[in-house]
Amino acid sequence: MGGAQNPLYDEHRLPEIDRLRGLVMVLMALDHMRDFFDADVMRFSPTDLDHTYPFLFFTRFITHFCAPTFTVLAGVSAYLYGVKVKDPAALSKFLAARGIWLILLDAAVISPIWSMGWGRIELSTLWAIGCSLVALAALSRLSPRIVLLIGVAIIFGHNLLDGIHAADLGAFGPGWSLLHEPGKLPFDVPGGVLYPALPWIGVGALGYGLGPLFLKPAMLRDRTLYLAGGAALALFVVLRFSNLYGDPRPWSVQRDSVFTLLSFLNVTKYPPSLLYLLVTLGGAALTLPALARAGKRIGDALTVFGRTPLFFYVLHLYVGALAALALTFARGYSLQDVAAWAKSGGPPPEFGVGLAGAYVAWILIVLALYPLCRWFAEVKRRRRDLWWLTYL
């Protein structure tokens, strides 16, 4: 799997984790390039069965795996970092600082991408991961087994709270949006919450609780992951088929068998339902052992992105957004036109390059950023004396 001679690895990291993290970063970029280059994103949701088509739906569905996988791996990495430093207080301090840093980064650097300018705060992926790390700063003082149980309890139980709505809580409503229901920010701050924190805290706790598994021999670890992943997917099928619990949006028979399958798979991400987490984390558990056996060329390429996730995340968003703006201006449109389309239901049919064009943009941007990410991975490996690099 690369060996100690490979500069992309070191004795404190597991290549499989970096490979899986790299894979989800690349897939995440596909979803964002779809946002930037496919005009349908302004017209309808890719999971709206009244308007979507299978290729678009599955493009969106495959990227569902990104946020849960990254968050659970953040929990695993937090545990492994604690094993490395052997200082519970230092671990708590690091997790709290890194979590707060991610929250601030989401509000100040990432929000302008989605709000098309400064002035609004849109709390999304980094906010959710940051909240999970802040929670782990406290939970890490407990045994991994207790943290695991807490994570499982949150994942399996948070849908019991679906009947509580921010609109019914008066002044406390925005606080509920921070925790469990997408909605407004507190204190009338412009913007909103897309990723309520509670279920993501559960996913981070699950990863931390699974951390000791990654110190076991690879054969035992992989066998456990296969069993856990298979059980999660089997439970997903049973619960989803019953329509009894686990997702606020039941499936139903559609106009044909393909769209019935889409309805079955159309689980809720905001907030991530139990069924959403079962299918995505179950898939991730099956994927990690497979990536451990991937070829060296593929493995090394994924490792580059897996070792520079935050660097790649920020860079690909700004590069993609600037490329989309350049295309917009080249076609004679302005930012005011884009803002008007967002309010009116969508741009004209000739705008954008379609889903196929979004795939092309995705491939080009990933290839273009690979050398930069490889350079930065090497800087991080060499310059361990620069403490602030651990936050990037």
Coordinates of C-alpha atoms in Angstrom, one line a residue:
M1 CA 0.0 0.0 0.0
G2 CA 2.8 2.4 -0.7
G3 CA 5.4 1.7 2.0
A4 CA 7.4 3.9 4.2
Q5 CA 9.5 5.1 1.3
N6 CA 6.6 6.9 -0.3
P7 CA 6.6 10.5 0.8
L8 CA 2.8 10.6 0.7
Y9 CA 2.7 8.3 3.7
D10 CA 4.2 8.5 7.2
E11 CA 4.1 6.3 10.2
H12 CA 1.3 8.2 11.9
R13 CA -1.3 7.8 9.0
L14 CA -3.3 4.9 7.6
P15 CA -3.2 5.0 3.8
E16 CA -6.7 3.5 3.5
I17 CA -8.2 6.5 5.4
D18 CA -6.4 9.0 3.2
R19 CA -7.6 7.1 0.1
L20 CA -11.2 7.1 1.1
R21 CA -11.0 10.7 2.2
G22 CA -9.5 11.5 -1.2
L23 CA -12.2 9.7 -3.0
V24 CA -15.0 11.5 -1.3
M25 CA -13.3 14.9 -2.0
V26 CA -13.2 14.1 -5.7
L27 CA -16.8 13.0 -5.7
M28 CA -17.8 16.1 -3.8
A29 CA -16.2 18.3 -6.5
L30 CA -18.5 16.6 -9.0
D31 CA -21.5 17.8 -7.0
H32 CA -20.2 21.3 -6.8
M33 CA -19.4 21.5 -10.5
R34 CA -22.9 20.4 -11.2
D35 CA -24.0 23.4 -9.0
F36 CA -21.9 25.8 -11.0
F37 CA -22.3 24.5 -14.6
D38 CA -25.6 22.8 -14.9
A39 CA -28.5 25.3 -15.2
D40 CA -31.0 22.8 -14.0
V41 CA -29.7 23.4 -10.4
M42 CA -31.7 26.7 -10.4
R43 CA -34.8 25.1 -11.8
F44 CA -35.3 22.0 -9.6
S45 CA -33.7 19.7 -7.1
P46 CA -32.0 16.7 -8.7
T47 CA -34.0 14.5 -6.2
D48 CA -37.3 16.1 -7.3
L49 CA -38.9 13.1 -8.9
D50 CA -41.4 15.3 -10.8
H51 CA -38.6 16.9 -12.8
T52 CA -35.3 14.9 -12.5
Y53 CA -34.0 12.2 -14.7
P54 CA -32.0 9.1 -13.7
F55 CA -28.5 10.3 -14.7
L56 CA -29.0 13.5 -12.7
F57 CA -30.5 11.7 -9.7
F58 CA -27.6 9.2 -9.5
T59 CA -25.0 12.0 -10.0
R60 CA -26.5 13.6 -6.9
F61 CA -27.0 10.3 -5.0
I62 CA -23.4 9.2 -5.4
T63 CA -22.2 12.5 -3.9
H64 CA -24.5 11.9 -0.8
F65 CA -21.7 9.6 0.4
C66 CA -19.2 12.5 0.8
A67 CA -20.3 14.5 3.9
P68 CA -21.1 11.4 6.1
T69 CA -17.9 9.6 5.1
F70 CA -15.7 12.7 5.7
T71 CA -17.3 13.3 9.1
V72 CA -16.9 9.7 10.3
L73 CA -13.3 9.7 9.1
A74 CA -12.8 13.0 11.0
G75 CA -13.9 11.1 14.1
V76 CA -11.6 8.2 13.4
S77 CA -8.7 10.6 12.8
A78 CA -9.5 12.4 16.1
Y79 CA -9.1 9.1 18.0
L80 CA -5.9 8.2 16.2
Y81 CA -4.5 11.6 16.9
G82 CA -5.2 11.1 20.6
V83 CA -3.4 7.9 20.5
K84 CA -0.4 9.7 19.0
V85 CA -0.2 12.6 21.4
K86 CA -1.2 10.6 24.5
D87 CA -2.5 13.7 26.2
P88 CA -6.3 14.0 26.7
A89 CA -6.1 17.7 27.5
A90 CA -4.0 18.4 24.3
L91 CA -6.4 16.4 22.3
S92 CA -9.4 18.3 23.6
K93 CA -7.7 21.6 23.0
F94 CA -6.8 20.6 19.4
L95 CA -10.3 19.4 18.5
A96 CA -12.0 22.4 19.9
A97 CA -9.6 24.8 18.1
R98 CA -9.9 22.9 14.8
G99 CA -13.7 22.8 15.1
I100 CA -14.0 26.5 15.8
W101 CA -11.6 27.2 12.9
L102 CA -13.8 25.2 10.5
I103 CA -16.9 27.0 11.6
L104 CA -15.3 30.4 11.1
L105 CA -13.9 29.3 7.8
D106 CA -17.4 28.2 6.7
A107 CA -19.0 31.5 7.7
A108 CA -16.3 33.8 6.3
V109 CA -14.7 32.0 3.3
I110 CA -17.2 29.4 2.0
S111 CA -20.5 31.3 2.6
P112 CA -19.7 33.9 -0.1
I113 CA -19.6 31.2 -2.7
W114 CA -23.1 30.0 -2.1
S115 CA -24.6 33.4 -1.3
M116 CA -22.9 35.0 -4.3
G117 CA -21.3 37.7 -2.2
W118 CA -20.5 38.8 1.3
G119 CA -23.2 39.7 3.8
R120 CA -25.0 36.3 4.3
I121 CA -23.8 33.3 6.3
E122 CA -24.8 29.9 5.0
L123 CA -23.7 27.2 7.4
S124 CA -23.0 24.0 5.6
T125 CA -20.4 21.2 5.5
L126 CA -17.5 22.8 7.4
W127 CA -20.0 24.0 10.0
A128 CA -21.2 20.5 10.6
I129 CA -17.8 18.9 10.8
G130 CA -16.6 21.8 13.0
C131 CA -19.5 21.2 15.4
S132 CA -18.7 17.5 15.5
L133 CA -15.1 18.2 16.5
V134 CA -16.1 20.7 19.1
A135 CA -18.4 18.0 20.6
L136 CA -15.6 15.5 20.4
A137 CA -13.4 17.9 22.4
A138 CA -15.7 17.1 25.3
L139 CA -16.6 13.5 24.4
S140 CA -13.0 12.4 24.0
R141 CA -12.6 12.5 27.8
L142 CA -14.9 9.4 27.8
S143 CA -14.0 5.9 26.7
P144 CA -14.3 5.2 23.0
R145 CA -17.0 2.6 23.7
I146 CA -19.2 5.2 25.5
V147 CA -18.6 7.7 22.6
L148 CA -19.6 5.0 20.2
L149 CA -22.8 4.4 22.0
I150 CA -23.6 8.1 22.1
G151 CA -23.0 8.3 18.4
V152 CA -25.2 5.3 17.6
A153 CA -27.9 6.7 19.9
I154 CA -27.9 10.1 18.1
I155 CA -27.9 8.5 14.6
F156 CA -30.7 6.1 15.4
G157 CA -32.8 8.4 17.6
H158 CA -32.6 11.9 16.1
N159 CA -35.5 11.2 13.7
L160 CA -37.8 11.0 16.8
L161 CA -37.3 14.8 16.9
D162 CA -38.7 15.3 13.4
G163 CA -42.1 16.4 14.8
I164 CA -40.5 19.5 16.5
H165 CA -40.4 22.5 14.2
A166 CA -38.6 25.8 14.6
A167 CA -41.7 27.6 13.6
D168 CA -43.5 26.3 16.7
L169 CA -40.7 27.4 19.1
G170 CA -40.9 31.1 18.8
A171 CA -37.7 32.9 19.8
F172 CA -36.0 29.5 20.3
G173 CA -36.7 28.5 16.7
P174 CA -33.3 29.6 15.2
G175 CA -31.6 27.7 18.0
W176 CA -33.4 24.6 16.9
S177 CA -32.3 25.2 13.3
L178 CA -28.7 25.1 14.5
L179 CA -29.4 21.7 16.0
H180 CA -31.9 19.8 13.9
E181 CA -34.0 21.6 11.3
P182 CA -32.6 23.7 8.4
G183 CA -33.7 27.3 8.8
K184 CA -32.8 30.8 9.9
L185 CA -29.8 31.9 11.9
P186 CA -30.3 33.3 15.5
F187 CA -30.5 37.0 16.2
D188 CA -31.7 37.8 12.7
V189 CA -28.3 37.3 11.2
P190 CA -28.7 37.2 7.4
G191 CA -28.3 33.7 6.0
G192 CA -29.4 30.2 7.1
V193 CA -28.4 26.7 8.4
L194 CA -28.3 24.0 5.8
Y195 CA -26.5 21.4 7.9
P196 CA -28.1 21.2 11.4
A197 CA -25.4 20.0 13.8
L198 CA -27.0 17.3 16.0
P199 CA -26.9 14.3 13.6
W200 CA -23.4 15.2 12.4
I201 CA -22.2 15.2 16.0
G202 CA -23.5 11.7 16.1
V203 CA -21.6 10.7 12.9
G204 CA -18.4 12.2 14.3
A205 CA -18.9 10.4 17.6
L206 CA -19.5 7.1 15.7
G207 CA -16.1 7.6 14.0
Y208 CA -14.3 8.3 17.2
G209 CA -15.9 5.3 18.8
L210 CA -14.7 3.1 15.9
G211 CA -11.2 4.5 16.2
P212 CA -9.8 1.5 18.1
L213 CA -10.8 -0.8 15.2
F214 CA -8.2 1.0 13.0
L215 CA -5.4 -0.1 15.4
K216 CA -6.4 -3.8 14.8
P217 CA -4.7 -6.0 12.2
A218 CA -6.0 -5.1 8.7
M219 CA -7.7 -8.5 8.2
L220 CA -9.7 -8.2 11.4
R221 CA -10.6 -4.5 10.7
D222 CA -11.7 -5.2 7.1
R223 CA -13.8 -8.2 8.2
T224 CA -15.5 -6.0 10.8
L225 CA -16.1 -3.2 8.3
Y226 CA -17.6 -5.7 5.7
L227 CA -20.0 -7.1 8.4
A228 CA -20.9 -3.6 9.7
G229 CA -21.4 -2.2 6.2
G230 CA -23.5 -5.1 5.0
A231 CA -25.6 -5.0 8.1
A232 CA -26.2 -1.2 7.7
L233 CA -27.3 -1.7 4.1
A234 CA -29.5 -4.6 5.0
L235 CA -31.1 -2.6 7.8
F236 CA -31.6 0.3 5.3
V237 CA -33.5 -1.9 2.9
V238 CA -35.7 -3.3 5.7
L239 CA -36.5 0.0 7.3
R240 CA -37.0 1.8 4.0
F241 CA -39.3 -0.9 2.6
S242 CA -41.4 -0.7 5.8
N243 CA -41.8 3.1 5.7
L244 CA -42.1 2.9 9.4
Y245 CA -39.1 4.9 10.7
G246 CA -35.9 6.4 9.7
D247 CA -36.8 9.1 7.1
P248 CA -39.5 11.8 7.1
R249 CA -40.1 11.2 3.3
P250 CA -41.6 7.8 2.6
W251 CA -41.0 6.1 -0.7
S252 CA -43.9 5.2 -3.1
V253 CA -44.6 3.4 -6.3
Q254 CA -43.9 5.7 -9.3
R255 CA -44.8 5.8 -13.0
D256 CA -42.2 3.0 -13.8
S257 CA -39.8 0.7 -12.0
V258 CA -36.8 3.0 -12.5
F259 CA -38.5 6.0 -10.8
T260 CA -39.9 3.6 -8.1
L261 CA -36.2 2.7 -7.4
L262 CA -35.4 6.4 -7.3
S263 CA -38.2 7.0 -4.8
F264 CA -36.8 4.2 -2.7
L265 CA -33.3 5.7 -2.7
N266 CA -34.6 9.3 -2.2
V267 CA -33.6 9.7 1.4
T268 CA -33.3 13.0 3.3
K269 CA -30.0 14.8 3.7
Y270 CA -31.1 18.0 5.5
P271 CA -30.8 16.9 8.2
P272 CA -29.3 13.5 7.4
S273 CA -31.9 10.9 8.3
L274 CA -31.1 7.5 9.8
L275 CA -31.7 5.9 6.4
Y276 CA -29.5 8.4 4.7
L277 CA -26.7 7.6 7.1
L278 CA -27.2 3.8 6.9
V279 CA -26.9 3.7 3.2
T280 CA -24.0 6.2 3.0
L281 CA -21.9 5.0 5.9
G282 CA -22.7 1.4 5.1
G283 CA -21.3 2.0 1.6
A284 CA -18.3 3.7 3.0
A285 CA -17.5 0.8 5.3
L286 CA -17.5 -1.5 2.3
T287 CA -15.4 0.8 0.2
L288 CA -12.5 1.4 2.6
P289 CA -11.2 -2.2 2.5
A290 CA -11.5 -2.2 -1.3
L291 CA -9.4 1.0 -1.5
A292 CA -6.7 -0.6 0.6
R293 CA -6.3 -3.1 -2.3
A294 CA -6.4 -0.4 -5.0
G295 CA -3.6 -0.1 -7.4
K296 CA -0.6 2.1 -6.5
R297 CA -1.3 4.7 -9.1
I298 CA -4.9 5.2 -8.1
G299 CA -4.1 4.9 -4.5
D300 CA -1.4 7.5 -4.6
A301 CA -3.6 9.9 -6.6
L302 CA -6.4 9.6 -4.1
T303 CA -4.0 10.0 -1.2
V304 CA -2.9 13.4 -2.5
F305 CA -6.4 14.7 -2.2
G306 CA -7.0 12.8 1.1
R307 CA -4.0 14.5 2.7
T308 CA -5.0 18.0 1.5
P309 CA -8.8 17.9 2.0
L310 CA -9.3 21.5 3.3
F311 CA -6.9 23.0 0.8
F312 CA -8.6 21.2 -2.1
Y313 CA -12.1 22.0 -0.7
V314 CA -11.5 25.8 -0.6
L315 CA -9.5 25.9 -3.8
H316 CA -11.9 23.8 -6.0
L317 CA -14.9 26.0 -4.9
Y318 CA -13.3 29.2 -5.8
V319 CA -11.8 27.9 -9.1
G320 CA -15.1 26.4 -10.1
A321 CA -17.1 29.5 -9.2
L322 CA -14.6 31.7 -11.1
A323 CA -14.8 29.5 -14.1
A324 CA -18.6 29.5 -14.0
L325 CA -18.5 33.3 -13.8
A326 CA -16.1 33.5 -16.7
L327 CA -18.5 31.4 -18.8
T328 CA -21.4 33.6 -17.7
F329 CA -19.7 36.8 -18.7
A330 CA -18.5 35.3 -22.0
R331 CA -22.1 34.6 -22.9
G332 CA -23.1 38.2 -22.2
Y333 CA -24.8 37.8 -18.9
S334 CA -24.1 39.7 -15.6
L335 CA -24.2 38.9 -11.9
Q336 CA -27.5 40.7 -11.7
D337 CA -28.9 38.3 -14.3
V338 CA -27.8 35.3 -12.2
A339 CA -29.3 36.8 -9.0
A340 CA -32.6 37.4 -10.9
W341 CA -32.6 33.8 -12.2
A342 CA -32.2 32.5 -8.7
K343 CA -35.3 34.4 -7.6
S344 CA -37.4 33.8 -10.7
G345 CA -37.1 30.0 -11.1
G346 CA -34.1 29.5 -13.3
P347 CA -32.0 30.8 -16.2
P348 CA -32.8 30.6 -19.9
P349 CA -32.4 27.1 -21.5
E350 CA -29.2 28.1 -23.3
F351 CA -27.4 29.1 -20.1
G352 CA -24.8 26.7 -18.6
V353 CA -23.3 23.6 -20.3
G354 CA -25.6 20.9 -19.0
L355 CA -24.8 17.9 -16.9
A356 CA -22.4 16.5 -19.4
G357 CA -20.5 19.8 -19.4
A358 CA -20.5 19.8 -15.6
Y359 CA -18.7 16.4 -15.8
V360 CA -16.1 17.8 -18.2
A361 CA -15.6 20.8 -15.9
W362 CA -15.2 18.4 -12.9
I363 CA -12.5 16.3 -14.6
L364 CA -10.6 19.4 -15.8
I365 CA -10.6 21.1 -12.4
V366 CA -9.6 18.0 -10.5
L367 CA -6.7 17.4 -12.9
A368 CA -5.7 21.0 -12.7
L369 CA -5.6 21.1 -8.9
Y370 CA -3.8 17.8 -8.5
P371 CA -0.3 19.2 -8.9
L372 CA -1.1 22.0 -6.4
C373 CA -2.4 19.5 -3.9
R374 CA 0.5 17.2 -4.4
W375 CA 2.9 20.1 -3.7
F376 CA 1.0 21.1 -0.6
A377 CA 0.9 17.5 0.7
E378 CA 4.7 17.4 0.4
V379 CA 5.0 20.8 2.2
K380 CA 2.9 19.4 5.1
R381 CA 5.0 16.2 5.2
R382 CA 8.3 18.2 5.3
R383 CA 7.4 21.1 7.5
R384 CA 6.1 19.5 10.6
D385 CA 7.7 22.4 12.5
L386 CA 4.9 24.7 11.2
W387 CA 2.1 23.9 13.7
W388 CA -0.5 25.9 11.8
L389 CA -0.3 23.5 8.8
T390 CA -2.2 21.0 10.9
Y391 CA -5.2 23.3 10.5
L392 CA -5.0 23.0 6.7

